[in-house]
PDB file of C-alpha atoms in Angstrom:
ATOM      1  CA  PRO M  13      27.533  10.417 -51.333  1.00 42.00           C
ATOM      2  CA  HIS M  14      28.778   8.582 -54.415  1.00 45.00           C
ATOM      3  CA  PRO M  15      26.915   9.040 -57.695  1.00 49.00           C
ATOM      4  CA  PRO M  16      24.633   6.020 -58.449  1.00 47.00           C
ATOM      5  CA  ALA M  17      26.887   4.788 -61.274  1.00 50.00           C
ATOM      6  CA  LEU M  18      29.943   4.727 -59.003  1.00 46.00           C
ATOM      7  CA  ARG M  19      28.028   2.969 -56.277  1.00 44.00           C
ATOM      8  CA  LEU M  20      27.003   0.341 -58.834  1.00 47.00           C
ATOM      9  CA  ILE M  21      30.549  -0.185 -59.965  1.00 50.00           C
ATOM     10  CA  SER M  22      31.737  -0.461 -56.367  1.00 41.00           C
ATOM     11  CA  VAL M  23      29.130  -3.141 -55.640  1.00 37.00           C
ATOM     12  CA  CYS M  24      30.071  -5.082 -58.775  1.00 46.00           C
ATOM     13  CA  VAL M  25      33.780  -4.942 -57.843  1.00 42.00           C
ATOM     14  CA  ALA M  26      33.040  -6.036 -54.283  1.00 33.00           C
ATOM     15  CA  LEU M  27      30.886  -8.940 -55.397  1.00 34.00           C
ATOM     16  CA  ALA M  28      33.546 -10.061 -57.870  1.00 47.00           C
ATOM     17  CA  LEU M  29      36.253  -9.886 -55.183  1.00 37.00           C
ATOM     18  CA  ALA M  30      33.926 -11.848 -52.825  1.00 34.00           C
ATOM     19  CA  GLY M  31      33.764 -14.646 -55.420  1.00 44.00           C
ATOM     20  CA  CYS M  32      30.113 -14.181 -56.093  1.00 45.00           C
ATOM     21  CA  GLY M  33      30.327 -15.828 -59.461  1.00 53.00           C
ATOM     22  CA  ARG M  34      29.062 -19.386 -58.692  1.00 59.00           C
ATOM     23  CA  ASP M  35      29.702 -21.002 -62.080  1.00 83.00           C
ATOM     24  CA  SER M  36      31.178 -24.487 -61.601  1.00 91.00           C
ATOM     25  CA  PRO M  37      34.162 -25.671 -63.662  1.00 90.00           C
ATOM     26  CA  GLU M  38      31.706 -27.837 -65.654  1.00 92.00           C
ATOM     27  CA  VAL M  39      29.607 -24.775 -66.521  1.00 94.00           C
ATOM     28  CA  LEU M  40      32.640 -22.747 -67.514  1.00 95.00           C
ATOM     29  CA  LEU M  41      33.925 -25.558 -69.602  1.00 94.00           C
ATOM     30  CA  LYS M  42      30.646 -25.863 -71.394  1.00 94.00           C
ATOM     31  CA  SER M  43      30.596 -22.068 -71.960  1.00 94.00           C
ATOM     32  CA  GLY M  44      34.128 -22.257 -73.401  1.00 94.00           C
ATOM     33  CA  GLU M  45      33.128 -25.012 -75.820  1.00 94.00           C
ATOM     34  CA  THR M  46      30.151 -22.975 -76.873  1.00 93.00           C
ATOM     35  CA  PHE M  47      32.429 -19.970 -77.729  1.00 93.00           C
ATOM     36  CA  ILE M  48      34.755 -22.337 -79.617  1.00 91.00           C
ATOM     37  CA  ALA M  49      31.843 -23.566 -81.695  1.00 91.00           C
ATOM     38  CA  LYS M  50      30.992 -19.939 -82.495  1.00 91.00           C
ATOM     39  CA  ASN M  51      34.643 -19.400 -83.604  1.00 86.00           C
ATOM     40  CA  ASP M  52      35.312 -17.082 -80.696  1.00 92.00           C
ATOM     41  CA  PRO M  53      38.555 -18.402 -79.141  1.00 91.00           C
ATOM     42  CA  VAL M  54      39.232 -15.216 -77.267  1.00 91.00           C
ATOM     43  CA  SER M  55      36.075 -15.493 -75.196  1.00 94.00           C
ATOM     44  CA  ALA M  56      36.607 -19.236 -74.901  1.00 95.00           C
ATOM     45  CA  THR M  57      39.990 -18.636 -73.414  1.00 95.00           C
ATOM     46  CA  VAL M  58      38.525 -16.447 -70.610  1.00 95.00           C
ATOM     47  CA  GLN M  59      36.020 -19.131 -69.679  1.00 96.00           C
ATOM     48  CA  LEU M  60      38.583 -21.955 -69.800  1.00 96.00           C
ATOM     49  CA  LYS M  61      41.124 -20.077 -67.726  1.00 96.00           C
ATOM     50  CA  ALA M  62      38.428 -19.448 -65.110  1.00 95.00           C
ATOM     51  CA  ALA M  63      37.558 -23.154 -65.173  1.00 95.00           C
ATOM     52  CA  LEU M  64      41.179 -24.072 -64.791  1.00 95.00           C
ATOM     53  CA  GLN M  65      41.571 -21.830 -61.754  1.00 94.00           C
ATOM     54  CA  LEU M  66      38.801 -23.735 -60.073  1.00 94.00           C
ATOM     55  CA  GLN M  67      40.044 -27.153 -61.190  1.00 93.00           C
ATOM     56  CA  PRO M  68      43.810 -26.875 -61.882  1.00 93.00           C
ATOM     57  CA  GLU M  69      44.344 -30.631 -62.165  1.00 93.00           C
ATOM     58  CA  SER M  70      41.854 -30.969 -65.021  1.00 94.00           C
ATOM     59  CA  THR M  71      43.820 -32.169 -68.012  1.00 94.00           C
ATOM     60  CA  GLN M  72      40.701 -31.930 -70.157  1.00 94.00           C
ATOM     61  CA  VAL M  73      40.315 -28.222 -69.523  1.00 96.00           C
ATOM     62  CA  ARG M  74      44.023 -27.531 -69.813  1.00 96.00           C
ATOM     63  CA  LEU M  75      44.283 -29.358 -73.162  1.00 96.00           C
ATOM     64  CA  LEU M  76      41.264 -27.466 -74.557  1.00 96.00           C
ATOM     65  CA  LEU M  77      42.797 -24.202 -73.302  1.00 97.00           C
ATOM     66  CA  ALA M  78      46.076 -24.962 -75.008  1.00 97.00           C
ATOM     67  CA  ARG M  79      44.272 -25.687 -78.298  1.00 95.00           C
ATOM     68  CA  THR M  80      42.269 -22.519 -77.952  1.00 96.00           C
ATOM     69  CA  LEU M  81      45.366 -20.422 -77.233  1.00 96.00           C
ATOM     70  CA  LEU M  82      46.966 -21.783 -80.402  1.00 94.00           C
ATOM     71  CA  GLN M  83      43.893 -21.010 -82.456  1.00 89.00           C
ATOM     72  CA  SER M  84      43.803 -17.396 -81.128  1.00 90.00           C
ATOM     73  CA  GLY M  85      47.404 -16.805 -81.995  1.00 90.00           C
ATOM     74  CA  ASP M  86      49.095 -17.152 -78.592  1.00 95.00           C
ATOM     75  CA  PRO M  87      51.549 -19.951 -78.977  1.00 96.00           C
ATOM     76  CA  ALA M  88      53.774 -18.837 -76.153  1.00 97.00           C
ATOM     77  CA  SER M  89      50.976 -19.212 -73.620  1.00 97.00           C
ATOM     78  CA  ALA M  90      50.041 -22.515 -75.208  1.00 97.00           C
ATOM     79  CA  VAL M  91      53.573 -23.782 -74.596  1.00 98.00           C
ATOM     80  CA  VAL M  92      53.188 -23.148 -70.886  1.00 97.00           C
ATOM     81  CA  GLU M  93      49.886 -25.088 -70.654  1.00 97.00           C
ATOM     82  CA  LEU M  94      51.239 -27.984 -72.757  1.00 98.00           C
ATOM     83  CA  GLN M  95      54.361 -28.276 -70.688  1.00 97.00           C
ATOM     84  CA  ARG M  96      52.203 -28.526 -67.629  1.00 96.00           C
ATOM     85  CA  LEU M  97      50.158 -31.309 -69.335  1.00 96.00           C
ATOM     86  CA  ARG M  98      53.462 -33.218 -69.948  1.00 95.00           C
ATOM     87  CA  GLU M  99      54.332 -32.846 -66.295  1.00 94.00           C
ATOM     88  CA  GLN M 100      50.830 -34.216 -65.469  1.00 92.00           C
ATOM     89  CA  GLY M 101      51.592 -37.290 -67.547  1.00 94.00           C
ATOM     90  CA  HIS M 102      48.955 -36.626 -70.171  1.00 95.00           C
ATOM     91  CA  ASP M 103      49.005 -38.811 -73.354  1.00 96.00           C
ATOM     92  CA  ALA M 104      52.045 -37.903 -75.507  1.00 96.00           C
ATOM     93  CA  ASN M 105      50.139 -38.508 -78.706  1.00 97.00           C
ATOM     94  CA  GLU M 106      47.928 -35.547 -77.815  1.00 96.00           C
ATOM     95  CA  VAL M 107      50.414 -33.264 -76.050  1.00 97.00           C
ATOM     96  CA  VAL M 108      53.647 -33.592 -78.024  1.00 98.00           C
ATOM     97  CA  PRO M 109      52.335 -32.607 -81.494  1.00 98.00           C
ATOM     98  CA  LEU M 110      50.535 -29.580 -80.045  1.00 98.00           C
ATOM     99  CA  LEU M 111      53.664 -28.636 -78.071  1.00 98.00           C
ATOM    100  CA  ALA M 112      55.731 -28.889 -81.244  1.00 98.00           C
ATOM    101  CA  THR M 113      53.245 -26.631 -83.082  1.00 97.00           C
ATOM    102  CA  ALA M 114      53.270 -24.125 -80.180  1.00 98.00           C
ATOM    103  CA  LEU M 115      57.068 -24.045 -80.051  1.00 98.00           C
ATOM    104  CA  LEU M 116      57.179 -23.517 -83.826  1.00 98.00           C
ATOM    105  CA  GLY M 117      54.684 -20.718 -83.587  1.00 96.00           C
ATOM    106  CA  ALA M 118      56.552 -19.072 -80.750  1.00 97.00           C
ATOM    107  CA  GLY M 119      59.791 -19.158 -82.769  1.00 97.00           C
ATOM    108  CA  ASN M 120      61.541 -21.642 -80.484  1.00 98.00           C
ATOM    109  CA  LEU M 121      63.029 -23.604 -83.392  1.00 98.00           C
ATOM    110  CA  LYS M 122      66.206 -24.826 -81.751  1.00 98.00           C
ATOM    111  CA  ARG M 123      64.343 -25.904 -78.623  1.00 97.00           C
ATOM    112  CA  LEU M 124      61.877 -27.768 -80.824  1.00 98.00           C
ATOM    113  CA  VAL M 125      64.431 -29.726 -82.838  1.00 98.00           C
ATOM    114  CA  THR M 126      66.618 -30.357 -79.751  1.00 98.00           C
ATOM    115  CA  GLN M 127      63.716 -31.667 -77.674  1.00 96.00           C
ATOM    116  CA  PHE M 128      61.786 -33.690 -80.251  1.00 98.00           C
ATOM    117  CA  ASP M 129      63.880 -34.511 -83.270  1.00 96.00           C
ATOM    118  CA  ALA M 130      64.363 -38.135 -82.165  1.00 95.00           C
ATOM    119  CA  THR M 131      60.847 -38.570 -80.725  1.00 97.00           C
ATOM    120  CA  GLN M 132      58.665 -41.348 -82.130  1.00 96.00           C
ATOM    121  CA  LEU M 133      54.884 -41.485 -81.460  1.00 97.00           C
ATOM    122  CA  PRO M 134      52.758 -44.601 -81.977  1.00 96.00           C
ATOM    123  CA  GLU M 135      49.722 -42.930 -83.502  1.00 98.00           C
ATOM    124  CA  PRO M 136      50.215 -42.095 -87.208  1.00 98.00           C
ATOM    125  CA  ALA M 137      48.359 -38.770 -87.098  1.00 97.00           C
ATOM    126  CA  ALA M 138      50.346 -37.659 -84.087  1.00 98.00           C
ATOM    127  CA  MET M 139      53.638 -38.690 -85.727  1.00 98.00           C
ATOM    128  CA  ALA M 140      52.725 -36.848 -88.938  1.00 98.00           C
ATOM    129  CA  ALA M 141      51.927 -33.644 -87.013  1.00 98.00           C
ATOM    130  CA  LEU M 142      55.109 -33.798 -84.974  1.00 98.00           C
ATOM    131  CA  LYS M 143      57.373 -34.452 -87.975  1.00 98.00           C
ATOM    132  CA  THR M 144      55.648 -31.732 -89.989  1.00 98.00           C
ATOM    133  CA  SER M 145      56.456 -29.245 -87.262  1.00 98.00           C
ATOM    134  CA  LEU M 146      60.045 -30.515 -87.152  1.00 98.00           C
ATOM    135  CA  ALA M 147      60.351 -30.149 -90.909  1.00 98.00           C
ATOM    136  CA  SER M 148      59.162 -26.514 -90.694  1.00 98.00           C
ATOM    137  CA  ALA M 149      61.639 -25.867 -87.931  1.00 98.00           C
ATOM    138  CA  TRP M 150      64.503 -27.322 -89.919  1.00 98.00           C
ATOM    139  CA  VAL M 151      63.479 -25.145 -92.954  1.00 98.00           C
ATOM    140  CA  GLY M 152      63.683 -22.147 -90.585  1.00 97.00           C
ATOM    141  CA  LEU M 153      67.076 -23.312 -89.414  1.00 98.00           C
ATOM    142  CA  SER M 154      68.276 -23.563 -93.063  1.00 97.00           C
ATOM    143  CA  ASN M 155      68.805 -27.282 -92.872  1.00 98.00           C
ATOM    144  CA  ARG M 156      66.978 -28.561 -95.952  1.00 96.00           C
ATOM    145  CA  ALA M 157      68.295 -32.140 -95.638  1.00 97.00           C
ATOM    146  CA  LYS M 158      66.818 -32.490 -92.175  1.00 98.00           C
ATOM    147  CA  ALA M 159      63.657 -30.804 -93.312  1.00 98.00           C
ATOM    148  CA  ASP M 160      63.245 -33.249 -96.204  1.00 97.00           C
ATOM    149  CA  ALA M 161      63.824 -36.204 -93.921  1.00 97.00           C
ATOM    150  CA  ALA M 162      61.284 -35.046 -91.367  1.00 98.00           C
ATOM    151  CA  LEU M 163      58.760 -34.323 -94.021  1.00 98.00           C
ATOM    152  CA  ALA M 164      59.289 -37.763 -95.582  1.00 98.00           C
ATOM    153  CA  GLN M 165      58.577 -39.278 -92.142  1.00 98.00           C
ATOM    154  CA  ALA M 166      55.456 -37.232 -91.774  1.00 98.00           C
ATOM    155  CA  LEU M 167      54.060 -38.351 -95.126  1.00 98.00           C
ATOM    156  CA  ALA M 168      55.042 -41.930 -94.512  1.00 98.00           C
ATOM    157  CA  ALA M 169      53.071 -41.844 -91.251  1.00 98.00           C
ATOM    158  CA  SER M 170      50.006 -40.256 -92.948  1.00 98.00           C
ATOM    159  CA  PRO M 171      50.154 -39.709 -96.765  1.00 98.00           C
ATOM    160  CA  THR M 172      47.109 -37.379 -96.745  1.00 97.00           C
ATOM    161  CA  PHE M 173      48.117 -35.280 -93.775  1.00 98.00           C
ATOM    162  CA  ALA M 174      47.192 -31.800 -95.044  1.00 98.00           C
ATOM    163  CA  PRO M 175      49.767 -29.698 -93.160  1.00 98.00           C
ATOM    164  CA  ALA M 176      52.588 -32.000 -94.434  1.00 98.00           C
ATOM    165  CA  LEU M 177      51.258 -31.771 -98.012  1.00 98.00           C
ATOM    166  CA  THR M 178      51.013 -27.970 -97.614  1.00 98.00           C
ATOM    167  CA  LEU M 179      54.646 -27.704 -96.522  1.00 98.00           C
ATOM    168  CA  GLN M 180      55.656 -29.990 -99.317  1.00 98.00           C
ATOM    169  CA  ALA M 181      53.810 -27.748-101.774  1.00 98.00           C
ATOM    170  CA  GLU M 182      55.664 -24.698-100.472  1.00 97.00           C
ATOM    171  CA  LEU M 183      59.033 -26.365-100.829  1.00 97.00           C
ATOM    172  CA  VAL M 184      58.237 -27.543-104.394  1.00 97.00           C
ATOM    173  CA  GLY M 185      57.039 -24.075-105.305  1.00 97.00           C
ATOM    174  CA  ASP M 186      60.267 -22.548-103.799  1.00 95.00           C
ATOM    175  CA  GLY M 187      62.117 -24.855-106.194  1.00 95.00           C
ATOM    176  CA  GLY M 188      60.362 -23.351-109.141  1.00 96.00           C
ATOM    177  CA  ASP M 189      57.676 -25.981-109.895  1.00 98.00           C
ATOM    178  CA  ILE M 190      54.573 -23.933-109.358  1.00 98.00           C
ATOM    179  CA  ASP M 191      52.214 -26.301-111.171  1.00 98.00           C
ATOM    180  CA  GLY M 192      53.469 -29.226-109.132  1.00 98.00           C
ATOM    181  CA  ALA M 193      53.063 -27.188-105.958  1.00 98.00           C
ATOM    182  CA  LEU M 194      49.487 -26.370-106.833  1.00 98.00           C
ATOM    183  CA  VAL M 195      48.678 -30.055-107.336  1.00 98.00           C
ATOM    184  CA  LEU M 196      49.978 -30.750-103.847  1.00 98.00           C
ATOM    185  CA  VAL M 197      48.164 -27.833-102.134  1.00 98.00           C
ATOM    186  CA  ASP M 198      44.897 -28.911-103.854  1.00 98.00           C
ATOM    187  CA  LYS M 199      45.518 -32.396-102.472  1.00 98.00           C
ATOM    188  CA  ALA M 200      45.975 -30.898 -99.011  1.00 98.00           C
ATOM    189  CA  LEU M 201      42.679 -28.882 -99.367  1.00 98.00           C
ATOM    190  CA  ALA M 202      40.840 -32.020-100.514  1.00 98.00           C
ATOM    191  CA  ALA M 203      41.967 -33.659 -97.235  1.00 98.00           C
ATOM    192  CA  GLN M 204      41.260 -30.606 -95.015  1.00 98.00           C
ATOM    193  CA  PRO M 205      39.256 -27.868 -96.646  1.00 98.00           C
ATOM    194  CA  ASP M 206      39.386 -25.568 -93.585  1.00 96.00           C
ATOM    195  CA  LEU M 207      43.221 -25.396 -93.337  1.00 97.00           C
ATOM    196  CA  ALA M 208      44.164 -21.764 -93.523  1.00 96.00           C
ATOM    197  CA  GLU M 209      47.829 -22.571 -94.233  1.00 97.00           C
ATOM    198  CA  ALA M 210      46.844 -24.417 -97.350  1.00 98.00           C
ATOM    199  CA  TRP M 211      44.664 -21.702 -98.610  1.00 98.00           C
ATOM    200  CA  TYR M 212      47.456 -19.179 -97.902  1.00 98.00           C
ATOM    201  CA  ALA M 213      49.966 -21.330 -99.810  1.00 98.00           C
ATOM    202  CA  LYS M 214      47.535 -21.606-102.740  1.00 98.00           C
ATOM    203  CA  GLY M 215      46.953 -17.874-102.773  1.00 98.00           C
ATOM    204  CA  SER M 216      50.707 -17.156-102.753  1.00 97.00           C
ATOM    205  CA  LEU M 217      51.392 -19.716-105.507  1.00 97.00           C
ATOM    206  CA  LEU M 218      48.688 -18.286-107.682  1.00 97.00           C
ATOM    207  CA  ALA M 219      49.326 -14.576-107.090  1.00 95.00           C
ATOM    208  CA  PHE M 220      53.106 -14.622-107.080  1.00 93.00           C
ATOM    209  CA  GLY M 221      53.953 -17.774-108.939  1.00 95.00           C
ATOM    210  CA  LYS M 222      51.252 -17.792-111.694  1.00 96.00           C
ATOM    211  CA  ARG M 223      50.591 -13.974-111.615  1.00 95.00           C
ATOM    212  CA  ASP M 224      46.912 -14.854-111.131  1.00 96.00           C
ATOM    213  CA  ILE M 225      45.988 -11.918-108.912  1.00 94.00           C
ATOM    214  CA  VAL M 226      42.271 -12.666-108.888  1.00 95.00           C
ATOM    215  CA  GLY M 227      42.645 -16.342-108.006  1.00 97.00           C
ATOM    216  CA  GLY M 228      45.368 -15.537-105.418  1.00 97.00           C
ATOM    217  CA  LYS M 229      43.250 -12.955-103.723  1.00 96.00           C
ATOM    218  CA  ALA M 230      40.297 -15.326-103.541  1.00 97.00           C
ATOM    219  CA  ALA M 231      42.395 -18.028-101.931  1.00 98.00           C
ATOM    220  CA  LEU M 232      43.937 -15.595 -99.401  1.00 97.00           C
ATOM    221  CA  GLU M 233      40.464 -14.294 -98.483  1.00 97.00           C
ATOM    222  CA  LYS M 234      39.422 -17.938 -97.928  1.00 98.00           C
ATOM    223  CA  ALA M 235      42.429 -18.416 -95.593  1.00 97.00           C
ATOM    224  CA  GLN M 236      41.186 -15.289 -93.731  1.00 95.00           C
ATOM    225  CA  ALA M 237      37.646 -16.609 -93.628  1.00 95.00           C
ATOM    226  CA  VAL M 238      38.512 -20.045 -92.171  1.00 94.00           C
ATOM    227  CA  ASN M 239      40.811 -18.596 -89.523  1.00 91.00           C
ATOM    228  CA  ARG M 240      40.451 -14.892 -88.778  1.00 89.00           C
ATOM    229  CA  PHE M 241      43.455 -15.115 -86.506  1.00 89.00           C
ATOM    230  CA  PHE M 242      45.793 -16.274 -89.290  1.00 92.00           C
ATOM    231  CA  VAL M 243      48.036 -13.231 -89.711  1.00 92.00           C
ATOM    232  CA  PRO M 244      49.810 -14.269 -92.945  1.00 94.00           C
ATOM    233  CA  ALA M 245      46.566 -14.073 -94.812  1.00 95.00           C
ATOM    234  CA  TYR M 246      46.218 -10.402 -93.865  1.00 95.00           C
ATOM    235  CA  ALA M 247      49.817  -9.740 -94.842  1.00 94.00           C
ATOM    236  CA  GLY M 248      49.343 -11.504 -98.179  1.00 95.00           C
ATOM    237  CA  LEU M 249      46.213  -9.496 -99.030  1.00 95.00           C
ATOM    238  CA  ALA M 250      48.013  -6.254 -98.031  1.00 94.00           C
ATOM    239  CA  SER M 251      50.882  -7.150-100.338  1.00 91.00           C
ATOM    240  CA  LEU M 252      48.465  -7.826-103.218  1.00 91.00           C
ATOM    241  CA  ALA M 253      46.686  -4.509-102.576  1.00 90.00           C
ATOM    242  CA  LEU M 254      50.051  -2.681-102.880  1.00 88.00           C
ATOM    243  CA  ARG M 255      50.752  -4.509-106.084  1.00 82.00           C
ATOM    244  CA  GLU M 256      47.398  -3.600-107.555  1.00 78.00           C
ATOM    245  CA  LYS M 257      47.905   0.047-106.425  1.00 78.00           C
ATOM    246  CA  ASN M 258      51.267   0.241-108.159  1.00 69.00           C
TER     247      ASN M 258
END
């Protein structure tokens, strides 16, 4: 006879294979939303994937899953879901900016600029998000003229769009104007206080531009606090720790 623990495992596996879990897509979606509210995108992803298996045509679930995958640092998987949403004919104002962000995060810079450089979106916030991702991609492709043009379009669409202001701050800082860059990043944080990228930019500018290690460390820790999946914040803090040690 099997030991009791093994029998219990066997029963659980059998029940799982039999589809004994009776949660509906609506219940799984609600559970996913609860995990998102608790800043637990990994657990949310599990629930949303389960909901999508039961209801594969639900654009609501797929869109939320894509957003959650991006939040948890899995842009490649987000690209797959967002491409499917485009195929399903979902609103481009919602899908295209997220897809651009996912492609950027996955390192697909050439694909991003080839596919979307000429794209125009009617909603200002969507346009700003798309053009900011394009500007970042052009920076990565060493085309500063294209980057500046895309960034100008982003800010024209939405002058207080925090990610665009953050990128502008980084470019201004790279040009040597640290004070001007800090003004821009503070403007970004005033518009969106929970933007990890802006806190990271501020921390880098303070620590490495102004030699303000204490202020830089505090900003990087804030980036880490608002998004625990934002890897650059950890790298920045590790770099500061090495500097302090040496």
